Amino acid sequence: MTGNSGARRQDADIIIVGGGPVGLLLAALLGQARRHQVVLLDARSDFPLPPGIDPRVYALSRASQRLLEQVGAWSALAPAHAWPYRRMHVWDAARPHGQGAALDFDAAELGEPDLGHIVENARLEAALRAVVMAQAGVRIERGVRVAQLELSAESASVTSDDDQRWCARLVVAADGAGSRLRELAGIETIERDYRQQALVTHVYCELPHGETAWQRFLPTGPVALLPLGDGRCSVVWSADDALAESLRDLDDEAFAAALTAATEGVLGQLSAPEPRVALPLRALHARRYVARRFVLAGDAAHVVHPLAGQGANLGLLDAAALARALAQGADPGERRCLRAYERARKADNLAVMAALDGLQRVFGISARPWAQARAAGIALVGRTPPLKLGLMRRALGA
């Protein structure tokens, strides 16, 4: 689409649209490289921190941790706002807990201090934003909602809904799963609606969580308890739409009781849930990541099921790969560099998406013979060290 010729013009080498973790990490890496002038456009006008723990948390891998260390953001998170999980316990609802259909991962088996960290979205963004704002070659523009996009052989521009225009040699869309920029660029997506919602909240636990991430696979979707620094657990309960809506509408006591039953009481009685947030679940993948002087990153390019907590890690890896690709040429919009990024990330993202989609389908089968075979498969993985260690390394991002 063409911008208004009367709009006010502002120039940069690279425009990043989206101020979430992916856009901010990319801006931090580009600012660190000092090769390009960067402007980051964020639709939000301010960035308040929640009074308690943000209900939206990520399970960040070692690879993500290293990227945050590289740009200097990790020190603002650890140890107060990055809580390690040292073990994972995964089991299948096809067999009662403790009857062998479980998989246990322990960081000690890899000689690692932990398997990853639970980090709040708001704190992660704040740490990265502080890094970006301290860099001379990057600036953040707040309250900017992009309405138009213009791409040509020599330049790219975006125009906001209040008629401001920014011109650059490359536009990066890091504006999330419902990307307006992706739509304006005419990039099609492949999508699957899981007809599920993820209920997100925090709860108190009767028993210590032991710095362990707990996950049980139910026919209606997985439920996870992720350890927080104050002794509570963050809950991510994925359930079919009808069940999710009924769970969302329960009073706190009834919801806590349902959650305790769904997790078979592994942490005792769960209580005092915070307000629940319900997020619709779908898989999405862009047919291409690149257009003329335009590129997608993070959820704008791909969305996966949250059952393995890989969405945020994939997005941060996108940012790192794109920063590396843009360092290879003088012109950040050069198609050769953009295609190198697409090749570097598309295959990996598709592989993870296919694996998670397959797991979601397999664990959704409730027929007894299949469910019992699935439970036996989990037990077999636990008794096969090479396979188990390979899965652990993949999850660790090492």
Short mmCIF file of C-alpha atoms in Angstrom, two decimals:
data_model
loop_
_atom_site.label_atom_id
_atom_site.label_comp_id
_atom_site.label_asym_id
_atom_site.label_seq_id
_atom_site.Cartn_x
_atom_site.Cartn_y
_atom_site.Cartn_z
CA MET A 1 0.00 0.00 0.00
CA THR A 2 1.16 3.54 -0.63
CA GLY A 3 1.75 6.03 2.16
CA ASN A 4 0.33 9.58 2.15
CA SER A 5 2.75 11.94 0.41
CA GLY A 6 1.96 14.64 2.97
CA ALA A 7 3.05 12.52 5.92
CA ARG A 8 6.04 13.55 8.03
CA ARG A 9 9.16 11.57 6.99
CA GLN A 10 11.65 9.98 9.37
CA ASP A 11 14.59 7.92 8.12
CA ALA A 12 16.54 4.91 9.39
CA ASP A 13 18.37 1.96 7.88
CA ILE A 14 16.06 -0.61 9.50
CA ILE A 15 12.54 -0.26 10.88
CA ILE A 16 11.43 -2.91 13.39
CA VAL A 17 7.68 -3.02 14.01
CA GLY A 18 6.84 -4.65 17.33
CA GLY A 19 8.25 -4.05 20.80
CA GLY A 20 7.97 -7.56 22.23
CA PRO A 21 10.98 -9.73 23.15
CA VAL A 22 11.80 -10.64 19.53
CA GLY A 23 11.79 -7.08 18.21
CA LEU A 24 13.69 -5.81 21.25
CA LEU A 25 16.37 -8.52 21.07
CA LEU A 26 16.87 -7.85 17.36
CA ALA A 27 17.19 -4.11 18.06
CA ALA A 28 19.69 -4.82 20.86
CA LEU A 29 21.82 -7.08 18.63
CA LEU A 30 21.77 -4.57 15.77
CA GLY A 31 22.62 -1.74 18.15
CA GLN A 32 25.49 -3.77 19.53
CA ALA A 33 26.85 -4.34 16.00
CA ARG A 34 26.77 -0.56 15.25
CA ARG A 35 26.32 -1.08 11.52
CA HIS A 36 22.83 0.36 11.05
CA GLN A 37 20.55 3.10 12.33
CA VAL A 38 17.47 1.40 13.73
CA VAL A 39 14.04 2.63 14.77
CA LEU A 40 11.67 0.35 16.70
CA LEU A 41 7.96 1.17 16.51
CA ASP A 42 5.84 0.00 19.46
CA ALA A 43 2.05 0.33 19.45
CA ARG A 44 2.02 0.82 23.23
CA SER A 45 2.36 4.26 24.78
CA ASP A 46 3.76 3.07 28.11
CA PHE A 47 5.14 -0.11 29.65
CA PRO A 48 3.89 -0.57 33.22
CA LEU A 49 5.19 -3.51 35.24
CA PRO A 50 2.48 -5.63 36.90
CA PRO A 51 2.29 -5.30 40.70
CA GLY A 52 2.98 -9.03 41.17
CA ILE A 53 4.31 -11.72 38.87
CA ASP A 54 3.20 -11.26 35.27
CA PRO A 55 0.74 -14.07 34.39
CA ARG A 56 2.51 -14.51 31.07
CA VAL A 57 5.80 -16.34 31.59
CA TYR A 58 8.27 -18.12 29.31
CA ALA A 59 10.42 -21.21 29.84
CA LEU A 60 13.65 -19.85 28.35
CA SER A 61 16.27 -22.31 27.11
CA ARG A 62 20.03 -22.10 27.58
CA ALA A 63 20.34 -20.77 24.02
CA SER A 64 17.94 -17.91 24.87
CA GLN A 65 19.83 -17.23 28.09
CA ARG A 66 23.10 -16.90 26.16
CA LEU A 67 21.55 -14.42 23.73
CA LEU A 68 20.31 -12.30 26.63
CA GLU A 69 23.74 -12.49 28.23
CA GLN A 70 25.32 -11.42 24.94
CA VAL A 71 23.36 -8.15 24.82
CA GLY A 72 23.66 -7.49 28.58
CA ALA A 73 20.01 -8.08 29.52
CA TRP A 74 20.39 -11.25 31.59
CA SER A 75 21.94 -9.51 34.60
CA ALA A 76 18.71 -7.53 35.07
CA LEU A 77 16.73 -10.79 35.24
CA ALA A 78 18.84 -13.25 37.24
CA PRO A 79 18.43 -14.21 39.97
CA ALA A 80 15.45 -12.12 41.12
CA HIS A 81 13.31 -12.50 37.98
CA ALA A 82 14.69 -15.64 36.28
CA TRP A 83 13.83 -18.77 38.20
CA PRO A 84 15.63 -22.00 37.31
CA TYR A 85 13.93 -25.31 36.81
CA ARG A 86 16.34 -28.18 37.32
CA ARG A 87 14.02 -31.09 36.61
CA MET A 88 11.04 -31.91 34.39
CA HIS A 89 8.44 -34.57 35.16
CA VAL A 90 6.10 -35.53 32.32
CA TRP A 91 3.40 -38.16 32.53
CA ASP A 92 0.40 -39.43 30.60
CA ALA A 93 -3.17 -39.49 31.87
CA ALA A 94 -3.59 -42.97 30.34
CA ARG A 95 -1.96 -44.40 33.47
CA PRO A 96 -2.20 -43.16 37.07
CA HIS A 97 0.76 -41.21 38.34
CA GLY A 98 3.52 -43.43 39.69
CA GLN A 99 2.72 -46.43 37.49
CA GLY A 100 5.68 -46.13 35.13
CA ALA A 101 4.27 -43.97 32.32
CA ALA A 102 6.42 -40.97 33.23
CA LEU A 103 9.50 -39.25 31.88
CA ASP A 104 11.95 -37.51 34.20
CA PHE A 105 14.60 -35.07 33.02
CA ASP A 106 17.29 -33.87 35.43
CA ALA A 107 19.91 -31.21 34.65
CA ALA A 108 22.45 -33.24 36.62
CA GLU A 109 22.30 -35.95 33.94
CA LEU A 110 23.73 -33.42 31.47
CA GLY A 111 26.17 -31.90 33.94
CA GLU A 112 24.20 -28.63 33.74
CA PRO A 113 23.07 -26.42 36.64
CA ASP A 114 19.50 -26.26 35.29
CA LEU A 115 17.30 -27.03 32.30
CA GLY A 116 16.22 -23.44 31.77
CA HIS A 117 14.57 -20.52 33.53
CA ILE A 118 11.03 -19.27 33.99
CA VAL A 119 10.95 -15.56 33.12
CA GLU A 120 8.09 -13.06 33.11
CA ASN A 121 7.23 -11.42 29.82
CA ALA A 122 7.04 -7.94 31.36
CA ARG A 123 10.44 -8.27 33.08
CA LEU A 124 12.06 -9.68 29.95
CA GLU A 125 10.77 -6.78 27.87
CA ALA A 126 11.89 -4.25 30.52
CA ALA A 127 15.43 -5.69 30.62
CA LEU A 128 15.77 -5.67 26.83
CA ARG A 129 14.20 -2.23 26.52
CA ALA A 130 16.74 -0.78 28.96
CA VAL A 131 19.56 -2.22 26.82
CA VAL A 132 18.07 -0.81 23.61
CA MET A 133 17.48 2.64 25.07
CA ALA A 134 21.14 2.86 26.09
CA GLN A 135 22.35 2.26 22.51
CA ALA A 136 23.17 5.28 20.37
CA GLY A 137 22.12 3.75 17.05
CA VAL A 138 18.62 2.65 18.10
CA ARG A 139 15.56 4.61 19.13
CA ILE A 140 12.11 3.51 20.26
CA GLU A 141 8.97 5.31 19.09
CA ARG A 142 5.95 4.71 21.31
CA GLY A 143 2.25 4.69 20.50
CA VAL A 144 2.76 3.97 16.79
CA ARG A 145 0.14 1.84 15.04
CA VAL A 146 1.14 1.03 11.49
CA ALA A 147 -1.63 1.50 8.94
CA GLN A 148 0.24 1.37 5.61
CA LEU A 149 3.29 -0.33 4.13
CA GLU A 150 5.11 0.54 0.92
CA LEU A 151 7.85 -1.67 -0.53
CA SER A 152 9.96 -0.85 -3.57
CA ALA A 153 13.23 -1.97 -5.13
CA GLU A 154 15.21 0.75 -3.35
CA SER A 155 13.39 1.46 -0.10
CA ALA A 156 10.56 0.58 2.28
CA SER A 157 8.29 2.75 4.35
CA VAL A 158 5.54 2.48 6.93
CA THR A 159 2.88 5.04 7.76
CA SER A 160 1.08 5.21 11.09
CA ASP A 161 -2.62 5.76 11.62
CA ASP A 162 -1.86 9.34 12.70
CA ASP A 163 -0.07 10.02 9.39
CA GLN A 164 3.58 9.75 10.42
CA ARG A 165 5.88 8.09 7.92
CA TRP A 166 9.19 6.29 8.41
CA CYS A 167 11.44 5.32 5.50
CA ALA A 168 14.24 2.75 5.57
CA ARG A 169 16.02 0.12 3.53
CA LEU A 170 14.35 -2.75 5.41
CA VAL A 171 11.18 -3.28 7.42
CA VAL A 172 11.10 -6.12 9.98
CA ALA A 173 7.68 -7.35 11.07
CA ALA A 174 7.91 -8.58 14.67
CA ASP A 175 4.34 -7.60 15.45
CA GLY A 176 2.98 -10.95 16.60
CA ALA A 177 0.72 -13.73 15.39
CA GLY A 178 -1.94 -11.36 14.06
CA SER A 179 0.70 -9.37 12.17
CA ARG A 180 -0.75 -6.36 10.37
CA LEU A 181 2.52 -5.99 8.45
CA ARG A 182 2.37 -9.59 7.18
CA GLU A 183 -1.11 -8.90 5.85
CA LEU A 184 -0.06 -5.63 4.20
CA ALA A 185 2.89 -7.41 2.55
CA GLY A 186 0.51 -9.98 1.08
CA ILE A 187 2.22 -12.99 2.68
CA GLU A 188 -0.08 -15.97 3.07
CA THR A 189 -0.04 -18.37 6.01
CA ILE A 190 -0.79 -22.02 6.69
CA GLU A 191 -2.91 -22.27 9.83
CA ARG A 192 -4.53 -24.87 12.06
CA ASP A 193 -7.05 -23.92 14.71
CA TYR A 194 -6.63 -26.37 17.60
CA ARG A 195 -10.05 -25.43 18.97
CA GLN A 196 -8.35 -25.11 22.32
CA GLN A 197 -7.54 -22.33 24.74
CA ALA A 198 -4.65 -22.02 27.17
CA LEU A 199 -5.67 -20.90 30.65
CA VAL A 200 -2.83 -19.02 32.32
CA THR A 201 -2.61 -18.15 36.02
CA HIS A 202 -0.49 -18.64 39.17
CA VAL A 203 -1.36 -20.84 42.16
CA TYR A 204 -0.07 -21.71 45.61
CA CYS A 205 1.01 -25.31 46.18
CA GLU A 206 0.63 -27.38 49.34
CA LEU A 207 3.93 -29.18 48.61
CA PRO A 208 7.25 -27.63 47.47
CA HIS A 209 7.62 -27.56 43.69
CA GLY A 210 11.26 -28.65 44.00
CA GLU A 211 12.35 -26.42 41.09
CA THR A 212 10.61 -28.94 38.84
CA ALA A 213 8.41 -28.31 35.81
CA TRP A 214 5.45 -30.70 35.93
CA GLN A 215 3.37 -31.58 32.88
CA ARG A 216 0.53 -34.07 32.48
CA PHE A 217 -0.93 -34.97 29.09
CA LEU A 218 -4.72 -35.22 29.15
CA PRO A 219 -6.90 -36.18 26.16
CA THR A 220 -8.32 -32.64 26.26
CA GLY A 221 -4.86 -31.03 26.28
CA PRO A 222 -1.74 -30.76 28.47
CA VAL A 223 -1.58 -29.07 31.86
CA ALA A 224 1.72 -27.69 33.18
CA LEU A 225 2.92 -26.36 36.54
CA LEU A 226 6.03 -24.20 36.18
CA PRO A 227 8.04 -23.27 39.31
CA LEU A 228 8.15 -19.61 40.36
CA GLY A 229 10.59 -17.92 42.68
CA ASP A 230 8.06 -17.23 45.44
CA GLY A 231 7.15 -20.91 45.85
CA ARG A 232 4.05 -20.75 43.69
CA CYS A 233 3.61 -22.32 40.25
CA SER A 234 2.59 -20.75 36.99
CA VAL A 235 -0.20 -22.71 35.31
CA VAL A 236 -0.58 -23.28 31.58
CA TRP A 237 -3.64 -25.47 31.08
CA SER A 238 -4.51 -26.15 27.43
CA ALA A 239 -8.01 -27.52 27.00
CA ASP A 240 -10.66 -27.94 24.32
CA ASP A 241 -12.74 -24.79 23.89
CA ALA A 242 -15.83 -25.99 25.76
CA LEU A 243 -13.83 -27.26 28.74
CA ALA A 244 -11.59 -24.17 28.78
CA GLU A 245 -14.61 -21.88 28.89
CA SER A 246 -16.20 -23.84 31.73
CA LEU A 247 -12.91 -23.80 33.67
CA ARG A 248 -12.51 -20.08 33.07
CA ASP A 249 -15.94 -19.40 34.53
CA LEU A 250 -15.48 -21.47 37.73
CA ASP A 251 -15.01 -19.68 41.02
CA ASP A 252 -11.47 -19.76 42.42
CA GLU A 253 -12.06 -22.63 44.84
CA ALA A 254 -13.70 -24.84 42.21
CA PHE A 255 -10.98 -24.05 39.66
CA ALA A 256 -8.23 -24.89 42.16
CA ALA A 257 -9.94 -28.20 42.93
CA ALA A 258 -10.24 -29.03 39.22
CA LEU A 259 -6.57 -28.17 38.68
CA THR A 260 -5.52 -30.32 41.65
CA ALA A 261 -7.44 -33.24 40.16
CA ALA A 262 -6.03 -32.65 36.67
CA THR A 263 -2.47 -32.82 38.06
CA GLU A 264 -3.29 -35.80 40.29
CA GLY A 265 -2.26 -33.83 43.37
CA VAL A 266 1.48 -34.12 42.63
CA LEU A 267 2.00 -30.84 44.50
CA GLY A 268 -0.80 -31.40 46.99
CA GLN A 269 -3.80 -29.12 47.13
CA LEU A 270 -3.51 -26.12 44.82
CA SER A 271 -5.11 -22.87 45.94
CA ALA A 272 -5.57 -19.12 45.54
CA PRO A 273 -5.40 -18.83 41.76
CA GLU A 274 -4.89 -15.36 40.35
CA PRO A 275 -7.28 -14.08 37.66
CA ARG A 276 -7.20 -16.43 34.67
CA VAL A 277 -6.25 -15.37 31.16
CA ALA A 278 -7.58 -17.50 28.28
CA LEU A 279 -5.55 -17.54 25.05
CA PRO A 280 -6.88 -19.22 21.86
CA LEU A 281 -4.45 -21.79 20.43
CA ARG A 282 -3.51 -22.28 16.80
CA ALA A 283 -0.55 -23.24 14.67
CA LEU A 284 0.57 -20.77 12.02
CA HIS A 285 3.38 -20.66 9.54
CA ALA A 286 4.07 -18.04 6.87
CA ARG A 287 4.54 -19.48 3.39
CA ARG A 288 7.55 -17.21 3.04
CA TYR A 289 9.48 -15.04 5.49
CA VAL A 290 10.82 -12.56 2.96
CA ALA A 291 9.45 -10.01 0.49
CA ARG A 292 11.14 -7.09 -1.22
CA ARG A 293 12.90 -5.16 1.59
CA PHE A 294 10.68 -6.87 4.13
CA VAL A 295 11.11 -9.80 6.54
CA LEU A 296 9.08 -11.61 9.21
CA ALA A 297 10.38 -12.69 12.64
CA GLY A 298 8.94 -14.42 15.68
CA ASP A 299 5.20 -15.04 15.94
CA ALA A 300 4.62 -13.00 12.78
CA ALA A 301 6.33 -15.88 10.94
CA HIS A 302 5.32 -18.90 13.02
CA VAL A 303 3.17 -19.89 15.98
CA VAL A 304 3.40 -23.31 17.65
CA HIS A 305 1.38 -25.15 20.28
CA PRO A 306 2.60 -24.21 23.80
CA LEU A 307 2.84 -27.81 25.04
CA ALA A 308 6.67 -27.73 25.01
CA GLY A 309 7.12 -24.01 25.74
CA GLN A 310 9.18 -23.43 22.59
CA GLY A 311 7.43 -20.42 21.03
CA ALA A 312 9.48 -17.69 22.72
CA ASN A 313 12.76 -19.56 22.22
CA LEU A 314 12.12 -19.97 18.49
CA GLY A 315 11.41 -16.25 18.18
CA LEU A 316 14.60 -15.24 19.98
CA LEU A 317 16.57 -17.57 17.70
CA ASP A 318 14.95 -15.81 14.74
CA ALA A 319 16.23 -12.48 16.04
CA ALA A 320 19.76 -13.84 16.41
CA ALA A 321 19.78 -15.42 12.94
CA LEU A 322 18.43 -12.25 11.33
CA ALA A 323 21.04 -10.09 13.07
CA ARG A 324 23.78 -12.42 11.79
CA ALA A 325 22.39 -12.34 8.25
CA LEU A 326 22.16 -8.54 8.22
CA ALA A 327 25.82 -8.34 9.24
CA GLN A 328 26.82 -10.02 5.96
CA GLY A 329 25.98 -7.14 3.61
CA ALA A 330 26.18 -3.36 3.43
CA ASP A 331 22.52 -3.06 2.40
CA PRO A 332 20.22 -4.57 5.06
CA GLY A 333 17.47 -5.01 2.49
CA GLU A 334 19.64 -7.06 0.16
CA ARG A 335 17.68 -10.14 -0.83
CA ARG A 336 20.72 -12.42 -0.51
CA CYS A 337 21.00 -11.64 3.21
CA LEU A 338 17.28 -11.98 3.82
CA ARG A 339 17.13 -15.33 2.03
CA ALA A 340 20.07 -16.56 4.10
CA TYR A 341 18.04 -15.79 7.23
CA GLU A 342 14.99 -17.54 5.80
CA ARG A 343 17.00 -20.66 5.00
CA ALA A 344 18.59 -20.63 8.45
CA ARG A 345 15.30 -20.51 10.35
CA LYS A 346 12.45 -21.82 8.21
CA ALA A 347 13.46 -25.50 8.25
CA ASP A 348 14.02 -25.53 12.02
CA ASN A 349 10.77 -23.71 12.74
CA LEU A 350 8.81 -26.05 10.48
CA ALA A 351 10.40 -29.11 12.10
CA VAL A 352 9.48 -27.94 15.61
CA MET A 353 5.99 -26.98 14.46
CA ALA A 354 5.44 -30.41 12.87
CA ALA A 355 6.77 -32.22 15.95
CA LEU A 356 4.55 -30.28 18.35
CA ASP A 357 1.55 -30.62 16.07
CA GLY A 358 2.16 -34.37 15.94
CA LEU A 359 2.46 -34.59 19.72
CA GLN A 360 -0.77 -32.65 20.13
CA ARG A 361 -2.56 -35.10 17.84
CA VAL A 362 -1.05 -38.20 19.46
CA PHE A 363 -1.81 -37.12 23.01
CA GLY A 364 -5.33 -36.16 21.99
CA ILE A 365 -6.18 -39.81 21.21
CA SER A 366 -8.30 -41.23 24.01
CA ALA A 367 -9.00 -44.73 22.61
CA ARG A 368 -7.62 -47.14 25.20
CA PRO A 369 -5.26 -49.26 23.00
CA TRP A 370 -3.62 -46.17 21.52
CA ALA A 371 -3.44 -44.40 24.88
CA GLN A 372 -1.80 -47.41 26.53
CA ALA A 373 0.70 -47.70 23.66
CA ARG A 374 1.50 -44.01 24.02
CA ALA A 375 2.06 -44.36 27.76
CA ALA A 376 4.34 -47.33 27.13
CA GLY A 377 6.29 -45.22 24.63
CA ILE A 378 6.90 -42.56 27.27
CA ALA A 379 8.19 -45.20 29.66
CA LEU A 380 10.45 -46.60 26.92
CA VAL A 381 12.01 -43.19 26.26
CA GLY A 382 12.74 -42.91 29.98
CA ARG A 383 14.58 -46.23 29.88
CA THR A 384 16.60 -45.37 26.74
CA PRO A 385 19.44 -43.04 27.80
CA PRO A 386 20.62 -41.91 24.32
CA LEU A 387 17.09 -40.92 23.27
CA LYS A 388 16.30 -39.31 26.60
CA LEU A 389 19.56 -37.31 26.67
CA GLY A 390 18.99 -36.20 23.08
CA LEU A 391 15.56 -34.85 24.00
CA MET A 392 17.05 -33.09 27.02
CA ARG A 393 19.75 -31.41 24.95
CA ARG A 394 17.20 -30.27 22.42
CA ALA A 395 14.99 -28.80 25.15
CA LEU A 396 18.01 -27.14 26.77
CA GLY A 397 18.98 -25.48 23.51
CA ALA A 398 22.60 -26.37 24.12
#
